Tab-separated table of C-alpha atoms and ligand atoms in Angstrom:
chain	number	residue	atom	x	y	z
T	10	UNK	CA	9.139	-27.962	-8.165
T	11	UNK	CA	11.321	-25.152	-6.836
T	12	UNK	CA	8.866	-22.276	-7.142
T	13	UNK	CA	5.413	-21.778	-5.696
T	14	UNK	CA	3.140	-18.762	-6.256
T	15	UNK	CA	0.351	-18.148	-3.754
T	16	UNK	CA	-2.303	-15.475	-3.411
T	17	UNK	CA	-2.491	-13.690	-0.082
T	18	UNK	CA	-5.831	-11.865	0.311
T	19	UNK	CA	-6.848	-9.024	2.634
T	20	UNK	CA	-9.705	-9.036	5.159
T	21	UNK	CA	-12.389	-6.662	6.334
T	22	UNK	CA	-14.101	-6.701	9.725
T	23	UNK	CA	-17.864	-6.390	9.200
T	24	UNK	CA	-18.263	-6.196	12.986
T	25	UNK	CA	-15.587	-5.591	15.582
T	26	UNK	CA	-16.828	-5.764	19.163
T	27	UNK	CA	-14.244	-5.131	21.876
T	28	UNK	CA	-15.428	-6.868	25.035
T	29	UNK	CA	-12.728	-6.246	27.624
T	30	UNK	CA	-9.064	-5.747	28.268
T	31	UNK	CA	-7.290	-8.944	29.267
T	32	UNK	CA	-4.539	-9.398	31.844
T	33	UNK	CA	-2.060	-10.187	29.006
T	34	UNK	CA	-2.643	-6.688	27.564
T	35	UNK	CA	-4.673	-7.869	24.551
T	36	UNK	CA	-8.374	-7.164	24.137
T	37	UNK	CA	-11.073	-9.792	23.986
T	38	UNK	CA	-12.888	-9.445	20.649
T	39	UNK	CA	-15.906	-10.701	18.803
T	40	UNK	CA	-15.527	-10.051	15.112
T	41	UNK	CA	-16.784	-11.148	11.709
T	42	UNK	CA	-13.999	-11.462	9.177
T	43	UNK	CA	-14.600	-11.259	5.449
T	44	UNK	CA	-11.913	-12.413	3.001
T	45	UNK	CA	-11.778	-10.016	0.039
T	46	UNK	CA	-10.480	-10.060	-3.506
T	47	UNK	CA	-7.694	-7.501	-2.928
T	48	UNK	CA	-4.575	-9.669	-2.629
T	49	UNK	CA	-0.782	-9.723	-2.575
T	50	UNK	CA	1.119	-12.319	-4.586
T	51	UNK	CA	3.836	-14.326	-2.895
T	52	UNK	CA	6.478	-16.257	-4.787
T	53	UNK	CA	8.327	-18.849	-2.714
T	54	UNK	CA	11.582	-20.252	-4.082
T	55	UNK	CA	13.477	-23.029	-2.337
T	56	UNK	CA	17.267	-23.219	-2.293
T	57	UNK	CA	20.058	-25.158	-0.618
T	58	UNK	CA	21.802	-22.244	1.106
T	59	UNK	CA	19.678	-22.645	4.231
T	60	UNK	CA	18.785	-18.967	4.680
T	61	UNK	CA	15.404	-17.283	4.707
T	62	UNK	CA	15.347	-14.138	2.563
T	63	UNK	CA	12.482	-11.694	2.026
T	64	UNK	CA	12.043	-9.280	-0.844
T	65	UNK	CA	9.168	-6.856	-1.251
T	66	UNK	CA	8.467	-4.091	-3.767
T	67	UNK	CA	6.889	-1.831	-1.085
T	68	UNK	CA	9.214	0.654	0.689
T	69	UNK	CA	7.500	0.341	4.093
T	70	UNK	CA	7.637	-3.445	4.347
T	71	UNK	CA	10.673	-4.756	6.267
T	72	UNK	CA	12.810	-7.128	4.213
T	73	UNK	CA	14.409	-8.921	7.147
T	74	UNK	CA	13.525	-10.941	10.245
T	75	UNK	CA	10.968	-8.278	11.323
T	76	UNK	CA	8.721	-9.317	8.445
T	77	UNK	CA	5.852	-11.587	9.559
T	78	UNK	CA	6.294	-13.825	6.505
T	79	UNK	CA	9.962	-14.280	7.477
T	80	UNK	CA	8.883	-15.120	11.043
T	81	UNK	CA	6.390	-17.678	9.737
T	82	UNK	CA	9.056	-19.453	7.671
T	83	UNK	CA	11.582	-19.285	10.547
T	84	UNK	CA	9.058	-20.795	12.954
T	85	UNK	CA	8.381	-23.875	10.784
T	86	UNK	CA	12.029	-24.238	9.764
T	87	UNK	CA	13.150	-24.285	13.382
T	88	UNK	CA	10.287	-26.431	14.716
T	89	UNK	CA	10.823	-29.128	12.085
T	90	UNK	CA	14.632	-28.774	11.722
T	91	UNK	CA	14.394	-28.033	8.004
T	92	UNK	CA	17.787	-27.479	6.369
T	93	UNK	CA	16.485	-25.998	3.125
T	94	UNK	CA	16.375	-22.221	2.664
T	95	UNK	CA	13.545	-20.182	1.254
T	96	UNK	CA	13.228	-16.934	-0.716
T	97	UNK	CA	9.990	-15.060	-0.136
T	98	UNK	CA	9.139	-12.465	-2.760
T	99	UNK	CA	6.097	-10.374	-1.835
T	100	UNK	CA	4.343	-8.399	-4.557
T	101	UNK	CA	2.281	-5.911	-2.549
T	102	UNK	CA	-1.161	-4.766	-3.546
T	103	UNK	CA	-2.670	-4.542	-0.041
T	104	UNK	CA	-1.979	-1.179	1.670
T	105	UNK	CA	0.382	-1.526	4.642
T	106	UNK	CA	-0.635	-0.840	8.283
T	107	UNK	CA	-4.156	-0.138	7.081
T	108	UNK	CA	-6.473	-2.455	9.046
T	109	UNK	CA	-6.533	-4.998	6.209
T	110	UNK	CA	-4.120	-7.530	7.765
T	111	UNK	CA	-1.862	-7.758	4.713
T	112	UNK	CA	1.203	-8.771	6.759
T	113	UNK	CA	-0.800	-11.384	8.690
T	114	UNK	CA	-2.162	-12.784	5.445
T	115	UNK	CA	1.371	-13.026	4.010
T	116	UNK	CA	2.457	-14.965	7.114
T	117	UNK	CA	-0.505	-17.363	6.774
T	118	UNK	CA	0.249	-17.919	3.080
T	119	UNK	CA	3.844	-18.834	3.946
T	120	UNK	CA	2.721	-21.193	6.757
T	121	UNK	CA	0.281	-22.969	4.431
T	122	UNK	CA	2.705	-23.040	1.474
T	123	UNK	CA	5.621	-24.451	3.473
T	124	UNK	CA	3.377	-26.983	5.240
T	125	UNK	CA	2.637	-28.443	1.816
T	126	UNK	CA	6.102	-28.009	0.382
T	127	UNK	CA	7.947	-29.488	3.320
T	128	UNK	CA	5.260	-32.221	3.736
T	129	UNK	CA	4.788	-31.326	7.407
T	130	UNK	CA	1.276	-32.761	7.499
T	131	UNK	CA	-0.094	-30.072	9.820
T	132	UNK	CA	-3.876	-29.679	9.888
T	133	UNK	CA	-5.596	-26.284	9.910
T	134	UNK	CA	-5.946	-26.255	13.719
T	135	UNK	CA	-2.245	-27.053	14.238
T	136	UNK	CA	-1.240	-24.378	11.743
T	137	UNK	CA	-3.563	-21.936	13.521
T	138	UNK	CA	-1.710	-22.802	16.733
T	139	UNK	CA	1.563	-21.729	15.073
T	140	UNK	CA	-0.164	-18.615	13.741
T	141	UNK	CA	-1.033	-17.406	17.259
T	142	UNK	CA	2.541	-16.478	18.087
T	143	UNK	CA	2.785	-14.413	14.899
T	144	UNK	CA	-0.270	-12.180	15.404
T	145	UNK	CA	-3.971	-12.131	16.211
T	146	UNK	CA	-5.162	-11.930	12.574
T	147	UNK	CA	-2.999	-14.675	11.043
T	148	UNK	CA	-5.212	-17.689	11.886
T	149	UNK	CA	-8.264	-16.473	9.911
T	150	UNK	CA	-6.362	-16.741	6.618
T	151	UNK	CA	-5.543	-20.404	7.221
T	152	UNK	CA	-9.204	-21.339	6.961
T	153	UNK	CA	-10.630	-21.772	3.482
T	154	UNK	CA	-13.717	-19.692	4.154
T	155	UNK	CA	-15.019	-16.314	2.937
T	156	UNK	CA	-16.515	-15.430	6.341
T	157	UNK	CA	-15.584	-16.421	9.883
T	158	UNK	CA	-16.344	-15.521	13.465
T	159	UNK	CA	-13.227	-14.509	15.377
T	160	UNK	CA	-13.092	-14.580	19.181
T	161	UNK	CA	-10.371	-14.445	21.828
T	162	UNK	CA	-7.738	-11.978	20.565
T	163	UNK	CA	-9.252	-12.639	17.124
T	164	UNK	CA	-7.231	-15.823	16.679
T	165	UNK	CA	-9.991	-18.331	17.579
T	166	UNK	CA	-11.749	-18.963	14.293
T	167	UNK	CA	-15.107	-20.471	13.507
T	168	UNK	CA	-15.726	-20.653	9.745
T	169	UNK	CA	-19.207	-19.541	8.726
T	170	UNK	CA	-21.050	-21.409	6.008
T	171	UNK	CA	-22.399	-18.344	4.198
T	172	UNK	CA	-22.698	-18.034	0.422
T	173	UNK	CA	-23.464	-14.296	0.189
T	174	UNK	CA	-21.161	-12.260	-2.050
T	175	UNK	CA	-20.674	-8.636	-1.064
T	176	UNK	CA	-19.405	-5.710	-3.126
T	177	UNK	CA	-17.452	-2.883	-1.542
T	178	UNK	CA	-15.564	0.259	-2.318
T	179	UNK	CA	-12.515	0.411	-0.105
T	180	UNK	CA	-10.716	3.696	0.534
T	181	UNK	CA	-7.383	3.649	2.361
T	182	UNK	CA	-6.132	7.145	3.218
T	183	UNK	CA	-2.335	7.401	3.146
T	184	UNK	CA	-2.037	7.638	6.909
T	185	UNK	CA	-0.502	5.067	9.209
T	186	UNK	CA	-2.622	3.856	12.115
T	187	UNK	CA	-0.841	1.792	14.715
T	188	UNK	CA	-3.014	-1.027	16.053
T	189	UNK	CA	-1.383	-0.887	19.452
T	190	UNK	CA	-1.960	2.865	19.778
T	191	UNK	CA	-5.607	2.583	18.730
T	192	UNK	CA	-6.306	-0.183	21.278
T	193	UNK	CA	-4.417	1.695	24.004
T	194	UNK	CA	-6.562	4.814	23.513
T	195	UNK	CA	-9.814	2.869	23.626
T	196	UNK	CA	-12.058	3.723	26.575
T	197	UNK	CA	-14.231	0.691	27.223
T	198	UNK	CA	-17.784	1.315	28.411
T	199	UNK	CA	-18.895	-0.772	31.348
T	200	UNK	CA	-22.552	-0.686	30.388
T	201	UNK	CA	-24.240	-3.695	28.772
T	202	UNK	CA	-22.744	-4.267	25.393
T	203	UNK	CA	-24.850	-4.910	22.284
T	204	UNK	CA	-24.038	-8.205	20.544
T	205	UNK	CA	-23.344	-6.671	17.154
T	206	UNK	CA	-22.207	-9.996	15.686
T	207	UNK	CA	-25.566	-11.640	16.270
T	208	UNK	CA	-27.385	-8.553	15.037
T	209	UNK	CA	-25.528	-8.657	11.703
T	210	UNK	CA	-25.256	-12.426	11.138
T	211	UNK	CA	-28.856	-13.140	10.025
T	212	UNK	CA	-28.641	-10.343	7.406
T	213	UNK	CA	-25.338	-11.733	6.125
T	214	UNK	CA	-26.775	-15.258	5.975
T	215	UNK	CA	-29.850	-14.306	3.981
T	216	UNK	CA	-28.058	-11.773	1.793
T	217	UNK	CA	-30.097	-8.768	2.958
T	218	UNK	CA	-27.480	-6.191	1.925
T	219	UNK	CA	-29.582	-3.198	2.975
T	220	UNK	CA	-30.022	-4.429	6.570
T	221	UNK	CA	-26.463	-5.790	6.718
T	222	UNK	CA	-25.067	-2.431	5.699
T	223	UNK	CA	-26.968	-0.792	8.550
T	224	UNK	CA	-25.537	-3.305	11.034
T	225	UNK	CA	-21.823	-2.788	10.247
T	226	UNK	CA	-19.977	-1.650	13.365
T	227	UNK	CA	-16.506	-1.185	14.781
T	228	UNK	CA	-15.869	-0.323	18.458
T	229	UNK	CA	-12.520	1.218	17.501
T	230	UNK	CA	-14.219	3.889	15.380
T	231	UNK	CA	-14.349	6.591	18.117
T	232	UNK	CA	-10.594	6.232	18.624
T	233	UNK	CA	-9.842	6.309	14.888
T	234	UNK	CA	-12.011	9.430	14.496
T	235	UNK	CA	-10.383	11.098	17.510
T	236	UNK	CA	-6.974	10.572	15.884
T	237	UNK	CA	-8.200	11.711	12.451
T	238	UNK	CA	-11.433	13.795	12.699
T	239	UNK	CA	-11.236	14.435	8.924
T	240	UNK	CA	-12.200	10.776	8.297
T	241	UNK	CA	-15.693	11.701	9.372
T	242	UNK	CA	-16.017	13.615	6.068
T	243	UNK	CA	-14.742	10.625	4.124
T	244	UNK	CA	-17.472	8.465	5.682
T	245	UNK	CA	-20.092	11.134	5.003
T	246	UNK	CA	-18.983	11.507	1.376
T	247	UNK	CA	-19.361	7.784	0.828
T	248	UNK	CA	-22.884	7.949	2.255
T	249	UNK	CA	-23.682	11.050	0.174
T	250	UNK	CA	-22.686	9.096	-2.932
T	251	UNK	CA	-25.142	6.291	-2.274
T	252	UNK	CA	-23.199	3.872	-0.070
T	253	UNK	CA	-25.702	1.966	2.071
T	254	UNK	CA	-23.274	1.293	4.923
T	255	UNK	CA	-19.796	2.561	5.755
T	256	UNK	CA	-17.362	1.217	8.354
T	257	UNK	CA	-13.688	1.164	9.310
T	258	UNK	CA	-11.816	-2.127	9.034
T	259	UNK	CA	-9.768	-3.268	12.045
T	260	UNK	CA	-7.858	-0.395	13.598
T	261	UNK	CA	-8.168	1.685	10.411
T	262	UNK	CA	-7.534	3.832	8.514
T	263	UNK	CA	-9.210	1.779	5.747
T	264	UNK	CA	-12.870	2.639	5.283
T	265	UNK	CA	-15.185	0.420	3.289
T	266	UNK	CA	-18.645	0.935	1.902
T	267	UNK	CA	-21.226	-1.736	1.206
T	268	UNK	CA	-22.962	-1.221	-2.130
T	269	UNK	CA	-25.672	-3.120	-4.011
T	270	UNK	CA	-23.683	-4.047	-7.119
T	271	UNK	CA	-20.315	-4.086	-8.845
T	272	UNK	CA	-21.626	-1.367	-11.156
T	273	UNK	CA	-22.327	0.951	-8.238
T	274	UNK	CA	-18.936	0.137	-6.724
T	275	UNK	CA	-17.198	1.079	-9.976
T	276	UNK	CA	-19.056	4.397	-10.248
T	277	UNK	CA	-18.208	5.246	-6.629
T	278	UNK	CA	-14.554	4.450	-7.236
T	279	UNK	CA	-14.499	6.880	-10.141
T	280	UNK	CA	-15.681	9.681	-7.836
T	281	UNK	CA	-13.210	8.915	-5.062
T	282	UNK	CA	-10.250	8.177	-7.358
T	283	UNK	CA	-9.742	11.911	-7.929
T	284	UNK	CA	-9.298	12.725	-4.240
T	285	UNK	CA	-7.751	9.545	-2.799
T	286	UNK	CA	-4.922	7.496	-4.236
T	287	UNK	CA	-5.867	4.115	-2.783
T	288	UNK	CA	-9.421	3.311	-3.854
T	289	UNK	CA	-10.379	-0.271	-4.653
T	290	UNK	CA	-13.461	-2.141	-5.789
T	291	UNK	CA	-13.431	-5.436	-3.910
T	292	UNK	CA	-15.763	-8.358	-3.373
T	293	UNK	CA	-16.023	-11.369	-1.084
T	294	UNK	CA	-13.479	-14.005	-2.079
Y	319	C5P	O1	-1.736	-9.416	17.423
Y	319	C5P	P1	-1.236	-8.183	16.745
Y	319	C5P	O2	0.252	-8.232	16.531
Y	319	C5P	O3	-1.957	-7.826	15.524
Y	319	C5P	O4	-1.514	-7.014	17.777
Y	319	C5P	C1	-0.888	-5.763	17.722
Y	319	C5P	C2	-1.223	-4.977	18.970
Y	319	C5P	O5	-2.596	-4.623	18.963
Y	319	C5P	C3	-1.036	-5.775	20.248
Y	319	C5P	O6	0.265	-5.629	20.735
Y	319	C5P	C4	-2.046	-5.136	21.175
Y	319	C5P	O7	-1.545	-3.937	21.735
Y	319	C5P	C5	-3.179	-4.730	20.244
Y	319	C5P	N1	-4.250	-5.751	20.231
Y	319	C5P	C6	-5.098	-5.846	21.326
Y	319	C5P	N2	-6.084	-6.793	21.323
Y	319	C5P	C7	-6.253	-7.619	20.268
Y	319	C5P	C8	-5.418	-7.514	19.137
Y	319	C5P	C9	-4.423	-6.571	19.158
Y	319	C5P	O8	-4.971	-5.111	22.303
Y	319	C5P	N3	-7.234	-8.515	20.285
């Protein structure tokens, strides 16, 4: 087999607690990841020329060694002295630099795909070790789980055995938010921090969507809103249209709403489609 097609899904953060700034410059997090149905498609093709090549149909995705999927392939190729080359064709559906970890997911899909293809025999934990040097969000996608707790920089993953399926409307304004800039502008409070993960978890476990929606939270929200005060109106509009909870994902600008059903999600999308160009109905994957 010379061709392998893999799906590379996006994530949302249902909670994102920022605990402290670390000496290495990263922030210590406590987050709940949700894998969602919005996904890129990646076609891997092997060849004998030895090179790694990346192609992508999105103008803002680098098609060279800056691409995280390229870095993932280069890492395994070098570590295991693989001679074979690989073409990585990314068909983008996940908005770029949007708080949805599309690039990280692409890198994880390449790590997992090449592990199988090159018979490297790496387990999930070993692959997650490789993922760390690529980015904080890569490891989550290596675990076959819809929900996980992320700690450390976000790279320490504990899969959660939760069967709940959520429906969301996801709106991604066409604005770039730079993760580094958002974290740099964050002013951490020194007062006792609420454990938002443990507040939300029981509602997620027992599928209480109403209570879960009220417990969504993201510590980066004040920074995102200070950079783009107009997003406040986007959040309000989602609430005004019946969303039961609204939250930013990661460092933004993607905003997602929790809704009771697919039907409600579809009707909300219709309303927001006129104003925003990137509106998606997504569910837990
Ligand atoms: O790991 P990733 O490449 O996604 O991180 C991008 C930037 O976001 C980092 O260079 C850092 O400035 C910031 N970041 C952080 N704390 C984290 C994750 C990211 O400060 N836990």
